[in-house]
Amino acid sequence: MITMTSLVAQNQFGTLIDTSQRQPVVVTRRGRPVAVVMSYEDFEAKTQTIPFDVAALISESYPKRGKDAGDSMRLHLTKMCNKAAEEGITEDAVIRMLNED
């Protein structure tokens, strides 16, 4: 991650914005991190969360075993797909959420 002082960020704002489109930029003041500038796409990916209803569907299948677990997961996956579509969550957003640290 690139680091930039607040003075440099202020004087080279265009460079800060351009750089943040490729990777987050830490802005420091007096040697301490005070902000992170990132692309809107990265921000959206970091703040996207699974809706409570979807998390509840997953937890219902957890205690089941064998064929019951498989059937339950298929049913819940169908429900989750429908719920995600209603919420406007795209497949790309789901992949980003699954790959987050």
PDB file of N, CA and C in Angstrom:
ATOM      1  N   MET A   1       0.840  -1.167   0.000  1.00  0.00           N
ATOM      2  CA  MET A   1       0.000   0.000   0.000  1.00  0.00           C
ATOM      3  C   MET A   1       0.887   1.233   0.000  1.00  0.00           C
ATOM      4  N   ILE A   2       0.529   2.196  -0.803  1.00  0.00           N
ATOM      5  CA  ILE A   2       1.311   3.434  -0.910  1.00  0.00           C
ATOM      6  C   ILE A   2       0.942   4.371   0.224  1.00  0.00           C
ATOM      7  N   THR A   3       1.930   5.116   0.719  1.00  0.00           N
ATOM      8  CA  THR A   3       1.709   6.110   1.769  1.00  0.00           C
ATOM      9  C   THR A   3       2.065   7.488   1.217  1.00  0.00           C
ATOM     10  N   MET A   4       1.266   8.479   1.612  1.00  0.00           N
ATOM     11  CA  MET A   4       1.469   9.846   1.142  1.00  0.00           C
ATOM     12  C   MET A   4       1.186  10.777   2.321  1.00  0.00           C
ATOM     13  N   THR A   5       2.017  11.790   2.513  1.00  0.00           N
ATOM     14  CA  THR A   5       1.753  12.747   3.587  1.00  0.00           C
ATOM     15  C   THR A   5       0.542  13.598   3.223  1.00  0.00           C
ATOM     16  N   SER A   6      -0.079  14.193   4.225  1.00  0.00           N
ATOM     17  CA  SER A   6      -1.251  15.035   3.959  1.00  0.00           C
ATOM     18  C   SER A   6      -0.880  16.246   3.115  1.00  0.00           C
ATOM     19  N   LEU A   7       0.312  16.780   3.296  1.00  0.00           N
ATOM     20  CA  LEU A   7       0.745  17.924   2.497  1.00  0.00           C
ATOM     21  C   LEU A   7       0.901  17.532   1.031  1.00  0.00           C
ATOM     22  N   VAL A   8       1.535  16.391   0.763  1.00  0.00           N
ATOM     23  CA  VAL A   8       1.693  15.905  -0.611  1.00  0.00           C
ATOM     24  C   VAL A   8       0.322  15.589  -1.205  1.00  0.00           C
ATOM     25  N   ALA A   9      -0.556  14.968  -0.415  1.00  0.00           N
ATOM     26  CA  ALA A   9      -1.900  14.648  -0.892  1.00  0.00           C
ATOM     27  C   ALA A   9      -2.646  15.916  -1.284  1.00  0.00           C
ATOM     28  N   GLN A  10      -2.496  16.950  -0.485  1.00  0.00           N
ATOM     29  CA  GLN A  10      -3.159  18.222  -0.770  1.00  0.00           C
ATOM     30  C   GLN A  10      -2.583  18.877  -2.029  1.00  0.00           C
ATOM     31  N   ASN A  11      -1.272  18.885  -2.143  1.00  0.00           N
ATOM     32  CA  ASN A  11      -0.621  19.545  -3.277  1.00  0.00           C
ATOM     33  C   ASN A  11      -0.689  18.734  -4.566  1.00  0.00           C
ATOM     34  N   GLN A  12      -0.870  17.414  -4.445  1.00  0.00           N
ATOM     35  CA  GLN A  12      -0.926  16.547  -5.635  1.00  0.00           C
ATOM     36  C   GLN A  12      -2.211  15.716  -5.612  1.00  0.00           C
ATOM     37  N   PHE A  13      -3.329  16.415  -5.447  1.00  0.00           N
ATOM     38  CA  PHE A  13      -4.611  15.733  -5.297  1.00  0.00           C
ATOM     39  C   PHE A  13      -4.934  14.846  -6.491  1.00  0.00           C
ATOM     40  N   GLY A  14      -4.639  15.310  -7.694  1.00  0.00           N
ATOM     41  CA  GLY A  14      -4.889  14.508  -8.894  1.00  0.00           C
ATOM     42  C   GLY A  14      -4.114  13.200  -8.873  1.00  0.00           C
ATOM     43  N   THR A  15      -2.864  13.277  -8.442  1.00  0.00           N
ATOM     44  CA  THR A  15      -2.038  12.074  -8.332  1.00  0.00           C
ATOM     45  C   THR A  15      -2.614  11.134  -7.282  1.00  0.00           C
ATOM     46  N   LEU A  16      -3.088  11.692  -6.166  1.00  0.00           N
ATOM     47  CA  LEU A  16      -3.702  10.885  -5.109  1.00  0.00           C
ATOM     48  C   LEU A  16      -4.912  10.126  -5.654  1.00  0.00           C
ATOM     49  N   ILE A  17      -5.772  10.819  -6.381  1.00  0.00           N
ATOM     50  CA  ILE A  17      -6.977  10.185  -6.937  1.00  0.00           C
ATOM     51  C   ILE A  17      -6.585   9.119  -7.966  1.00  0.00           C
ATOM     52  N   ASP A  18      -5.658   9.443  -8.857  1.00  0.00           N
ATOM     53  CA  ASP A  18      -5.228   8.464  -9.870  1.00  0.00           C
ATOM     54  C   ASP A  18      -4.626   7.220  -9.221  1.00  0.00           C
ATOM     55  N   THR A  19      -3.779   7.416  -8.226  1.00  0.00           N
ATOM     56  CA  THR A  19      -3.134   6.289  -7.550  1.00  0.00           C
ATOM     57  C   THR A  19      -4.165   5.435  -6.815  1.00  0.00           C
ATOM     58  N   SER A  20      -5.148   6.089  -6.205  1.00  0.00           N
ATOM     59  CA  SER A  20      -6.156   5.354  -5.429  1.00  0.00           C
ATOM     60  C   SER A  20      -7.043   4.477  -6.312  1.00  0.00           C
ATOM     61  N   GLN A  21      -7.041   4.726  -7.616  1.00  0.00           N
ATOM     62  CA  GLN A  21      -7.814   3.876  -8.524  1.00  0.00           C
ATOM     63  C   GLN A  21      -7.140   2.525  -8.727  1.00  0.00           C
ATOM     64  N   ARG A  22      -5.839   2.472  -8.470  1.00  0.00           N
ATOM     65  CA  ARG A  22      -5.092   1.219  -8.619  1.00  0.00           C
ATOM     66  C   ARG A  22      -4.929   0.478  -7.302  1.00  0.00           C
ATOM     67  N   GLN A  23      -4.775   1.237  -6.209  1.00  0.00           N
ATOM     68  CA  GLN A  23      -4.607   0.626  -4.893  1.00  0.00           C
ATOM     69  C   GLN A  23      -4.893   1.674  -3.819  1.00  0.00           C
ATOM     70  N   PRO A  24      -5.289   1.251  -2.624  1.00  0.00           N
ATOM     71  CA  PRO A  24      -5.547   2.215  -1.552  1.00  0.00           C
ATOM     72  C   PRO A  24      -4.285   2.992  -1.194  1.00  0.00           C
ATOM     73  N   VAL A  25      -4.471   4.257  -0.812  1.00  0.00           N
ATOM     74  CA  VAL A  25      -3.360   5.123  -0.427  1.00  0.00           C
ATOM     75  C   VAL A  25      -3.579   5.558   1.018  1.00  0.00           C
ATOM     76  N   VAL A  26      -2.578   5.330   1.872  1.00  0.00           N
ATOM     77  CA  VAL A  26      -2.630   5.778   3.258  1.00  0.00           C
ATOM     78  C   VAL A  26      -2.115   7.207   3.303  1.00  0.00           C
ATOM     79  N   VAL A  27      -2.901   8.094   3.907  1.00  0.00           N
ATOM     80  CA  VAL A  27      -2.488   9.488   4.065  1.00  0.00           C
ATOM     81  C   VAL A  27      -2.065   9.664   5.518  1.00  0.00           C
ATOM     82  N   THR A  28      -0.857  10.229   5.706  1.00  0.00           N
ATOM     83  CA  THR A  28      -0.319  10.407   7.053  1.00  0.00           C
ATOM     84  C   THR A  28      -0.232  11.890   7.398  1.00  0.00           C
ATOM     85  N   ARG A  29      -0.286  12.156   8.694  1.00  0.00           N
ATOM     86  CA  ARG A  29      -0.053  13.497   9.216  1.00  0.00           C
ATOM     87  C   ARG A  29       0.855  13.329  10.423  1.00  0.00           C
ATOM     88  N   ARG A  30       1.971  14.032  10.390  1.00  0.00           N
ATOM     89  CA  ARG A  30       2.976  13.922  11.460  1.00  0.00           C
ATOM     90  C   ARG A  30       3.418  12.474  11.676  1.00  0.00           C
ATOM     91  N   GLY A  31       3.501  11.725  10.567  1.00  0.00           N
ATOM     92  CA  GLY A  31       3.996  10.359  10.613  1.00  0.00           C
ATOM     93  C   GLY A  31       2.977   9.302  11.013  1.00  0.00           C
ATOM     94  N   ARG A  32       1.742   9.719  11.275  1.00  0.00           N
ATOM     95  CA  ARG A  32       0.706   8.769  11.690  1.00  0.00           C
ATOM     96  C   ARG A  32      -0.354   8.628  10.597  1.00  0.00           C
ATOM     97  N   PRO A  33      -0.850   7.427  10.369  1.00  0.00           N
ATOM     98  CA  PRO A  33      -1.922   7.259   9.391  1.00  0.00           C
ATOM     99  C   PRO A  33      -3.199   7.955   9.887  1.00  0.00           C
ATOM    100  N   VAL A  34      -3.821   8.759   9.015  1.00  0.00           N
ATOM    101  CA  VAL A  34      -5.048   9.460   9.386  1.00  0.00           C
ATOM    102  C   VAL A  34      -6.206   9.162   8.437  1.00  0.00           C
ATOM    103  N   ALA A  35      -5.893   8.639   7.269  1.00  0.00           N
ATOM    104  CA  ALA A  35      -6.954   8.354   6.299  1.00  0.00           C
ATOM    105  C   ALA A  35      -6.462   7.351   5.268  1.00  0.00           C
ATOM    106  N   VAL A  36      -7.422   6.719   4.619  1.00  0.00           N
ATOM    107  CA  VAL A  36      -7.130   5.841   3.488  1.00  0.00           C
ATOM    108  C   VAL A  36      -8.009   6.299   2.340  1.00  0.00           C
ATOM    109  N   VAL A  37      -7.406   6.523   1.188  1.00  0.00           N
ATOM    110  CA  VAL A  37      -8.152   6.909  -0.005  1.00  0.00           C
ATOM    111  C   VAL A  37      -8.143   5.712  -0.942  1.00  0.00           C
ATOM    112  N   MET A  38      -9.344   5.300  -1.381  1.00  0.00           N
ATOM    113  CA  MET A  38      -9.456   4.153  -2.271  1.00  0.00           C
ATOM    114  C   MET A  38     -10.498   4.439  -3.335  1.00  0.00           C
ATOM    115  N   SER A  39     -10.489   3.636  -4.372  1.00  0.00           N
ATOM    116  CA  SER A  39     -11.473   3.793  -5.440  1.00  0.00           C
ATOM    117  C   SER A  39     -12.861   3.503  -4.893  1.00  0.00           C
ATOM    118  N   TYR A  40     -13.872   4.054  -5.554  1.00  0.00           N
ATOM    119  CA  TYR A  40     -15.246   3.802  -5.145  1.00  0.00           C
ATOM    120  C   TYR A  40     -15.576   2.320  -5.269  1.00  0.00           C
ATOM    121  N   GLU A  41     -15.049   1.683  -6.306  1.00  0.00           N
ATOM    122  CA  GLU A  41     -15.277   0.244  -6.497  1.00  0.00           C
ATOM    123  C   GLU A  41     -14.730  -0.559  -5.315  1.00  0.00           C
ATOM    124  N   ASP A  42     -13.521  -0.225  -4.856  1.00  0.00           N
ATOM    125  CA  ASP A  42     -12.948  -0.908  -3.696  1.00  0.00           C
ATOM    126  C   ASP A  42     -13.780  -0.645  -2.443  1.00  0.00           C
ATOM    127  N   PHE A  43     -14.243   0.596  -2.291  1.00  0.00           N
ATOM    128  CA  PHE A  43     -15.082   0.945  -1.147  1.00  0.00           C
ATOM    129  C   PHE A  43     -16.360   0.123  -1.141  1.00  0.00           C
ATOM    130  N   GLU A  44     -17.014   0.038  -2.292  1.00  0.00           N
ATOM    131  CA  GLU A  44     -18.240  -0.760  -2.404  1.00  0.00           C
ATOM    132  C   GLU A  44     -17.969  -2.217  -2.030  1.00  0.00           C
ATOM    133  N   ALA A  45     -16.872  -2.766  -2.533  1.00  0.00           N
ATOM    134  CA  ALA A  45     -16.534  -4.167  -2.247  1.00  0.00           C
ATOM    135  C   ALA A  45     -16.276  -4.372  -0.755  1.00  0.00           C
ATOM    136  N   LYS A  46     -15.632  -3.426  -0.101  1.00  0.00           N
ATOM    137  CA  LYS A  46     -15.301  -3.566   1.324  1.00  0.00           C
ATOM    138  C   LYS A  46     -16.515  -3.383   2.219  1.00  0.00           C
ATOM    139  N   THR A  47     -17.493  -2.599   1.769  1.00  0.00           N
ATOM    140  CA  THR A  47     -18.638  -2.318   2.629  1.00  0.00           C
ATOM    141  C   THR A  47     -19.846  -3.189   2.326  1.00  0.00           C
ATOM    142  N   GLN A  48     -19.769  -3.999   1.297  1.00  0.00           N
ATOM    143  CA  GLN A  48     -20.886  -4.889   0.954  1.00  0.00           C
ATOM    144  C   GLN A  48     -20.962  -6.001   1.997  1.00  0.00           C
ATOM    145  N   THR A  49     -22.117  -6.198   2.563  1.00  0.00           N
ATOM    146  CA  THR A  49     -22.299  -7.247   3.564  1.00  0.00           C
ATOM    147  C   THR A  49     -23.446  -8.159   3.155  1.00  0.00           C
ATOM    148  N   ILE A  50     -23.458  -9.319   3.738  1.00  0.00           N
ATOM    149  CA  ILE A  50     -24.542 -10.262   3.469  1.00  0.00           C
ATOM    150  C   ILE A  50     -25.733  -9.840   4.319  1.00  0.00           C
ATOM    151  N   PRO A  51     -26.904  -9.687   3.720  1.00  0.00           N
ATOM    152  CA  PRO A  51     -28.088  -9.315   4.493  1.00  0.00           C
ATOM    153  C   PRO A  51     -28.399 -10.353   5.572  1.00  0.00           C
ATOM    154  N   PHE A  52     -29.008  -9.917   6.661  1.00  0.00           N
ATOM    155  CA  PHE A  52     -29.314 -10.781   7.792  1.00  0.00           C
ATOM    156  C   PHE A  52     -30.130 -11.995   7.365  1.00  0.00           C
ATOM    157  N   ASP A  53     -31.110 -11.790   6.488  1.00  0.00           N
ATOM    158  CA  ASP A  53     -31.962 -12.904   6.040  1.00  0.00           C
ATOM    159  C   ASP A  53     -31.140 -13.998   5.373  1.00  0.00           C
ATOM    160  N   VAL A  54     -30.151 -13.606   4.598  1.00  0.00           N
ATOM    161  CA  VAL A  54     -29.302 -14.585   3.909  1.00  0.00           C
ATOM    162  C   VAL A  54     -28.450 -15.344   4.929  1.00  0.00           C
ATOM    163  N   ALA A  55     -27.902 -14.634   5.905  1.00  0.00           N
ATOM    164  CA  ALA A  55     -27.113 -15.293   6.951  1.00  0.00           C
ATOM    165  C   ALA A  55     -27.982 -16.285   7.739  1.00  0.00           C
ATOM    166  N   ALA A  56     -29.226 -15.925   7.978  1.00  0.00           N
ATOM    167  CA  ALA A  56     -30.139 -16.822   8.693  1.00  0.00           C
ATOM    168  C   ALA A  56     -30.383 -18.098   7.894  1.00  0.00           C
ATOM    169  N   LEU A  57     -30.517 -17.977   6.582  1.00  0.00           N
ATOM    170  CA  LEU A  57     -30.721 -19.160   5.749  1.00  0.00           C
ATOM    171  C   LEU A  57     -29.541 -20.129   5.869  1.00  0.00           C
ATOM    172  N   ILE A  58     -28.345 -19.592   5.895  1.00  0.00           N
ATOM    173  CA  ILE A  58     -27.148 -20.431   6.010  1.00  0.00           C
ATOM    174  C   ILE A  58     -27.139 -21.151   7.361  1.00  0.00           C
ATOM    175  N   SER A  59     -27.448 -20.425   8.424  1.00  0.00           N
ATOM    176  CA  SER A  59     -27.369 -21.023   9.765  1.00  0.00           C
ATOM    177  C   SER A  59     -28.404 -22.134   9.969  1.00  0.00           C
ATOM    178  N   GLU A  60     -29.519 -22.095   9.250  1.00  0.00           N
ATOM    179  CA  GLU A  60     -30.535 -23.141   9.383  1.00  0.00           C
ATOM    180  C   GLU A  60     -30.020 -24.503   8.896  1.00  0.00           C
ATOM    181  N   SER A  61     -29.144 -24.507   7.917  1.00  0.00           N
ATOM    182  CA  SER A  61     -28.632 -25.761   7.356  1.00  0.00           C
ATOM    183  C   SER A  61     -27.475 -26.344   8.150  1.00  0.00           C
ATOM    184  N   TYR A  62     -26.848 -25.551   8.967  1.00  0.00           N
ATOM    185  CA  TYR A  62     -25.615 -25.972   9.631  1.00  0.00           C
ATOM    186  C   TYR A  62     -25.745 -27.273  10.431  1.00  0.00           C
ATOM    187  N   PRO A  63     -26.799 -27.466  11.256  1.00  0.00           N
ATOM    188  CA  PRO A  63     -26.836 -28.683  12.086  1.00  0.00           C
ATOM    189  C   PRO A  63     -27.228 -29.962  11.349  1.00  0.00           C
ATOM    190  N   LYS A  64     -27.642 -29.897  10.105  1.00  0.00           N
ATOM    191  CA  LYS A  64     -28.113 -31.088   9.388  1.00  0.00           C
ATOM    192  C   LYS A  64     -26.943 -31.897   8.840  1.00  0.00           C
ATOM    193  N   ARG A  65     -27.198 -33.181   8.541  1.00  0.00           N
ATOM    194  CA  ARG A  65     -26.155 -34.083   8.040  1.00  0.00           C
ATOM    195  C   ARG A  65     -26.671 -34.849   6.830  1.00  0.00           C
ATOM    196  N   GLY A  66     -25.746 -35.373   6.032  1.00  0.00           N
ATOM    197  CA  GLY A  66     -26.073 -36.266   4.918  1.00  0.00           C
ATOM    198  C   GLY A  66     -26.999 -35.662   3.887  1.00  0.00           C
ATOM    199  N   LYS A  67     -27.943 -36.484   3.395  1.00  0.00           N
ATOM    200  CA  LYS A  67     -28.871 -36.063   2.346  1.00  0.00           C
ATOM    201  C   LYS A  67     -29.709 -34.867   2.803  1.00  0.00           C
ATOM    202  N   ASP A  68     -30.105 -34.861   4.074  1.00  0.00           N
ATOM    203  CA  ASP A  68     -30.884 -33.732   4.594  1.00  0.00           C
ATOM    204  C   ASP A  68     -30.107 -32.423   4.466  1.00  0.00           C
ATOM    205  N   ALA A  69     -28.808 -32.487   4.759  1.00  0.00           N
ATOM    206  CA  ALA A  69     -27.977 -31.288   4.645  1.00  0.00           C
ATOM    207  C   ALA A  69     -27.888 -30.827   3.196  1.00  0.00           C
ATOM    208  N   GLY A  70     -27.699 -31.781   2.274  1.00  0.00           N
ATOM    209  CA  GLY A  70     -27.621 -31.436   0.850  1.00  0.00           C
ATOM    210  C   GLY A  70     -28.913 -30.844   0.339  1.00  0.00           C
ATOM    211  N   ASP A  71     -30.032 -31.469   0.693  1.00  0.00           N
ATOM    212  CA  ASP A  71     -31.334 -30.947   0.271  1.00  0.00           C
ATOM    213  C   ASP A  71     -31.598 -29.564   0.853  1.00  0.00           C
ATOM    214  N   SER A  72     -31.262 -29.419   2.120  1.00  0.00           N
ATOM    215  CA  SER A  72     -31.470 -28.135   2.781  1.00  0.00           C
ATOM    216  C   SER A  72     -30.619 -27.041   2.135  1.00  0.00           C
ATOM    217  N   MET A  73     -29.362 -27.369   1.842  1.00  0.00           N
ATOM    218  CA  MET A  73     -28.478 -26.380   1.219  1.00  0.00           C
ATOM    219  C   MET A  73     -28.970 -25.995  -0.170  1.00  0.00           C
ATOM    220  N   ARG A  74     -29.437 -26.978  -0.959  1.00  0.00           N
ATOM    221  CA  ARG A  74     -29.962 -26.653  -2.288  1.00  0.00           C
ATOM    222  C   ARG A  74     -31.170 -25.726  -2.174  1.00  0.00           C
ATOM    223  N   LEU A  75     -32.056 -26.019  -1.240  1.00  0.00           N
ATOM    224  CA  LEU A  75     -33.228 -25.177  -1.033  1.00  0.00           C
ATOM    225  C   LEU A  75     -32.807 -23.773  -0.611  1.00  0.00           C
ATOM    226  N   HIS A  76     -31.876 -23.711   0.333  1.00  0.00           N
ATOM    227  CA  HIS A  76     -31.435 -22.401   0.825  1.00  0.00           C
ATOM    228  C   HIS A  76     -30.633 -21.634  -0.219  1.00  0.00           C
ATOM    229  N   LEU A  77     -29.854 -22.340  -1.022  1.00  0.00           N
ATOM    230  CA  LEU A  77     -29.122 -21.659  -2.091  1.00  0.00           C
ATOM    231  C   LEU A  77     -30.090 -21.026  -3.088  1.00  0.00           C
ATOM    232  N   THR A  78     -31.161 -21.725  -3.393  1.00  0.00           N
ATOM    233  CA  THR A  78     -32.178 -21.157  -4.280  1.00  0.00           C
ATOM    234  C   THR A  78     -32.792 -19.916  -3.638  1.00  0.00           C
ATOM    235  N   LYS A  79     -33.128 -20.018  -2.354  1.00  0.00           N
ATOM    236  CA  LYS A  79     -33.690 -18.861  -1.647  1.00  0.00           C
ATOM    237  C   LYS A  79     -32.696 -17.707  -1.594  1.00  0.00           C
ATOM    238  N   MET A  80     -31.407 -18.048  -1.344  1.00  0.00           N
ATOM    239  CA  MET A  80     -30.385 -17.011  -1.275  1.00  0.00           C
ATOM    240  C   MET A  80     -30.204 -16.317  -2.614  1.00  0.00           C
ATOM    241  N   CYS A  81     -30.229 -17.088  -3.703  1.00  0.00           N
ATOM    242  CA  CYS A  81     -30.101 -16.493  -5.036  1.00  0.00           C
ATOM    243  C   CYS A  81     -31.250 -15.530  -5.296  1.00  0.00           C
ATOM    244  N   ASN A  82     -32.446 -15.950  -4.932  1.00  0.00           N
ATOM    245  CA  ASN A  82     -33.612 -15.089  -5.118  1.00  0.00           C
ATOM    246  C   ASN A  82     -33.515 -13.830  -4.258  1.00  0.00           C
ATOM    247  N   LYS A  83     -33.097 -14.011  -3.006  1.00  0.00           N
ATOM    248  CA  LYS A  83     -32.951 -12.873  -2.094  1.00  0.00           C
ATOM    249  C   LYS A  83     -31.859 -11.924  -2.581  1.00  0.00           C
ATOM    250  N   ALA A  84     -30.736 -12.479  -3.026  1.00  0.00           N
ATOM    251  CA  ALA A  84     -29.642 -11.641  -3.533  1.00  0.00           C
ATOM    252  C   ALA A  84     -30.104 -10.832  -4.736  1.00  0.00           C
ATOM    253  N   ALA A  85     -30.857 -11.459  -5.617  1.00  0.00           N
ATOM    254  CA  ALA A  85     -31.371 -10.751  -6.793  1.00  0.00           C
ATOM    255  C   ALA A  85     -32.289  -9.617  -6.363  1.00  0.00           C
ATOM    256  N   GLU A  86     -33.150  -9.871  -5.356  1.00  0.00           N
ATOM    257  CA  GLU A  86     -34.036  -8.823  -4.847  1.00  0.00           C
ATOM    258  C   GLU A  86     -33.251  -7.668  -4.238  1.00  0.00           C
ATOM    259  N   GLU A  87     -32.143  -7.998  -3.570  1.00  0.00           N
ATOM    260  CA  GLU A  87     -31.310  -6.989  -2.912  1.00  0.00           C
ATOM    261  C   GLU A  87     -30.384  -6.267  -3.896  1.00  0.00           C
ATOM    262  N   GLY A  88     -30.321  -6.759  -5.128  1.00  0.00           N
ATOM    263  CA  GLY A  88     -29.452  -6.142  -6.126  1.00  0.00           C
ATOM    264  C   GLY A  88     -27.999  -6.547  -6.009  1.00  0.00           C
ATOM    265  N   ILE A  89     -27.721  -7.666  -5.348  1.00  0.00           N
ATOM    266  CA  ILE A  89     -26.347  -8.140  -5.191  1.00  0.00           C
ATOM    267  C   ILE A  89     -25.981  -8.949  -6.429  1.00  0.00           C
ATOM    268  N   THR A  90     -24.922  -8.538  -7.088  1.00  0.00           N
ATOM    269  CA  THR A  90     -24.498  -9.209  -8.310  1.00  0.00           C
ATOM    270  C   THR A  90     -23.588 -10.395  -7.993  1.00  0.00           C
ATOM    271  N   GLU A  91     -23.393 -11.253  -8.988  1.00  0.00           N
ATOM    272  CA  GLU A  91     -22.487 -12.389  -8.822  1.00  0.00           C
ATOM    273  C   GLU A  91     -21.077 -11.912  -8.530  1.00  0.00           C
ATOM    274  N   ASP A  92     -20.639 -10.828  -9.188  1.00  0.00           N
ATOM    275  CA  ASP A  92     -19.301 -10.280  -8.946  1.00  0.00           C
ATOM    276  C   ASP A  92     -19.157  -9.815  -7.483  1.00  0.00           C
ATOM    277  N   ALA A  93     -20.211  -9.210  -6.950  1.00  0.00           N
ATOM    278  CA  ALA A  93     -20.160  -8.756  -5.558  1.00  0.00           C
ATOM    279  C   ALA A  93     -20.053  -9.950  -4.605  1.00  0.00           C
ATOM    280  N   VAL A  94     -20.758 -11.027  -4.896  1.00  0.00           N
ATOM    281  CA  VAL A  94     -20.699 -12.227  -4.067  1.00  0.00           C
ATOM    282  C   VAL A  94     -19.291 -12.816  -4.108  1.00  0.00           C
ATOM    283  N   ILE A  95     -18.690 -12.877  -5.268  1.00  0.00           N
ATOM    284  CA  ILE A  95     -17.330 -13.400  -5.404  1.00  0.00           C
ATOM    285  C   ILE A  95     -16.350 -12.542  -4.603  1.00  0.00           C
ATOM    286  N   ARG A  96     -16.492 -11.205  -4.691  1.00  0.00           N
ATOM    287  CA  ARG A  96     -15.611 -10.309  -3.917  1.00  0.00           C
ATOM    288  C   ARG A  96     -15.774 -10.556  -2.425  1.00  0.00           C
ATOM    289  N   MET A  97     -17.033 -10.707  -1.962  1.00  0.00           N
ATOM    290  CA  MET A  97     -17.276 -10.943  -0.534  1.00  0.00           C
ATOM    291  C   MET A  97     -16.640 -12.259  -0.085  1.00  0.00           C
ATOM    292  N   LEU A  98     -16.740 -13.286  -0.896  1.00  0.00           N
ATOM    293  CA  LEU A  98     -16.185 -14.576  -0.537  1.00  0.00           C
ATOM    294  C   LEU A  98     -14.676 -14.575  -0.507  1.00  0.00           C
ATOM    295  N   ASN A  99     -14.048 -13.705  -1.292  1.00  0.00           N
ATOM    296  CA  ASN A  99     -12.598 -13.672  -1.374  1.00  0.00           C
ATOM    297  C   ASN A  99     -11.956 -12.669  -0.438  1.00  0.00           C
ATOM    298  N   GLU A 100     -12.764 -11.928   0.351  1.00  0.00           N
ATOM    299  CA  GLU A 100     -12.196 -10.975   1.289  1.00  0.00           C
ATOM    300  C   GLU A 100     -11.478 -11.695   2.407  1.00  0.00           C
ATOM    301  N   ASP A 101     -10.452 -11.049   2.931  1.00  0.00           N
ATOM    302  CA  ASP A 101      -9.682 -11.636   4.041  1.00  0.00           C
ATOM    303  C   ASP A 101     -10.477 -11.641   5.306  1.00  0.00           C
TER     304      ASP A 101
END
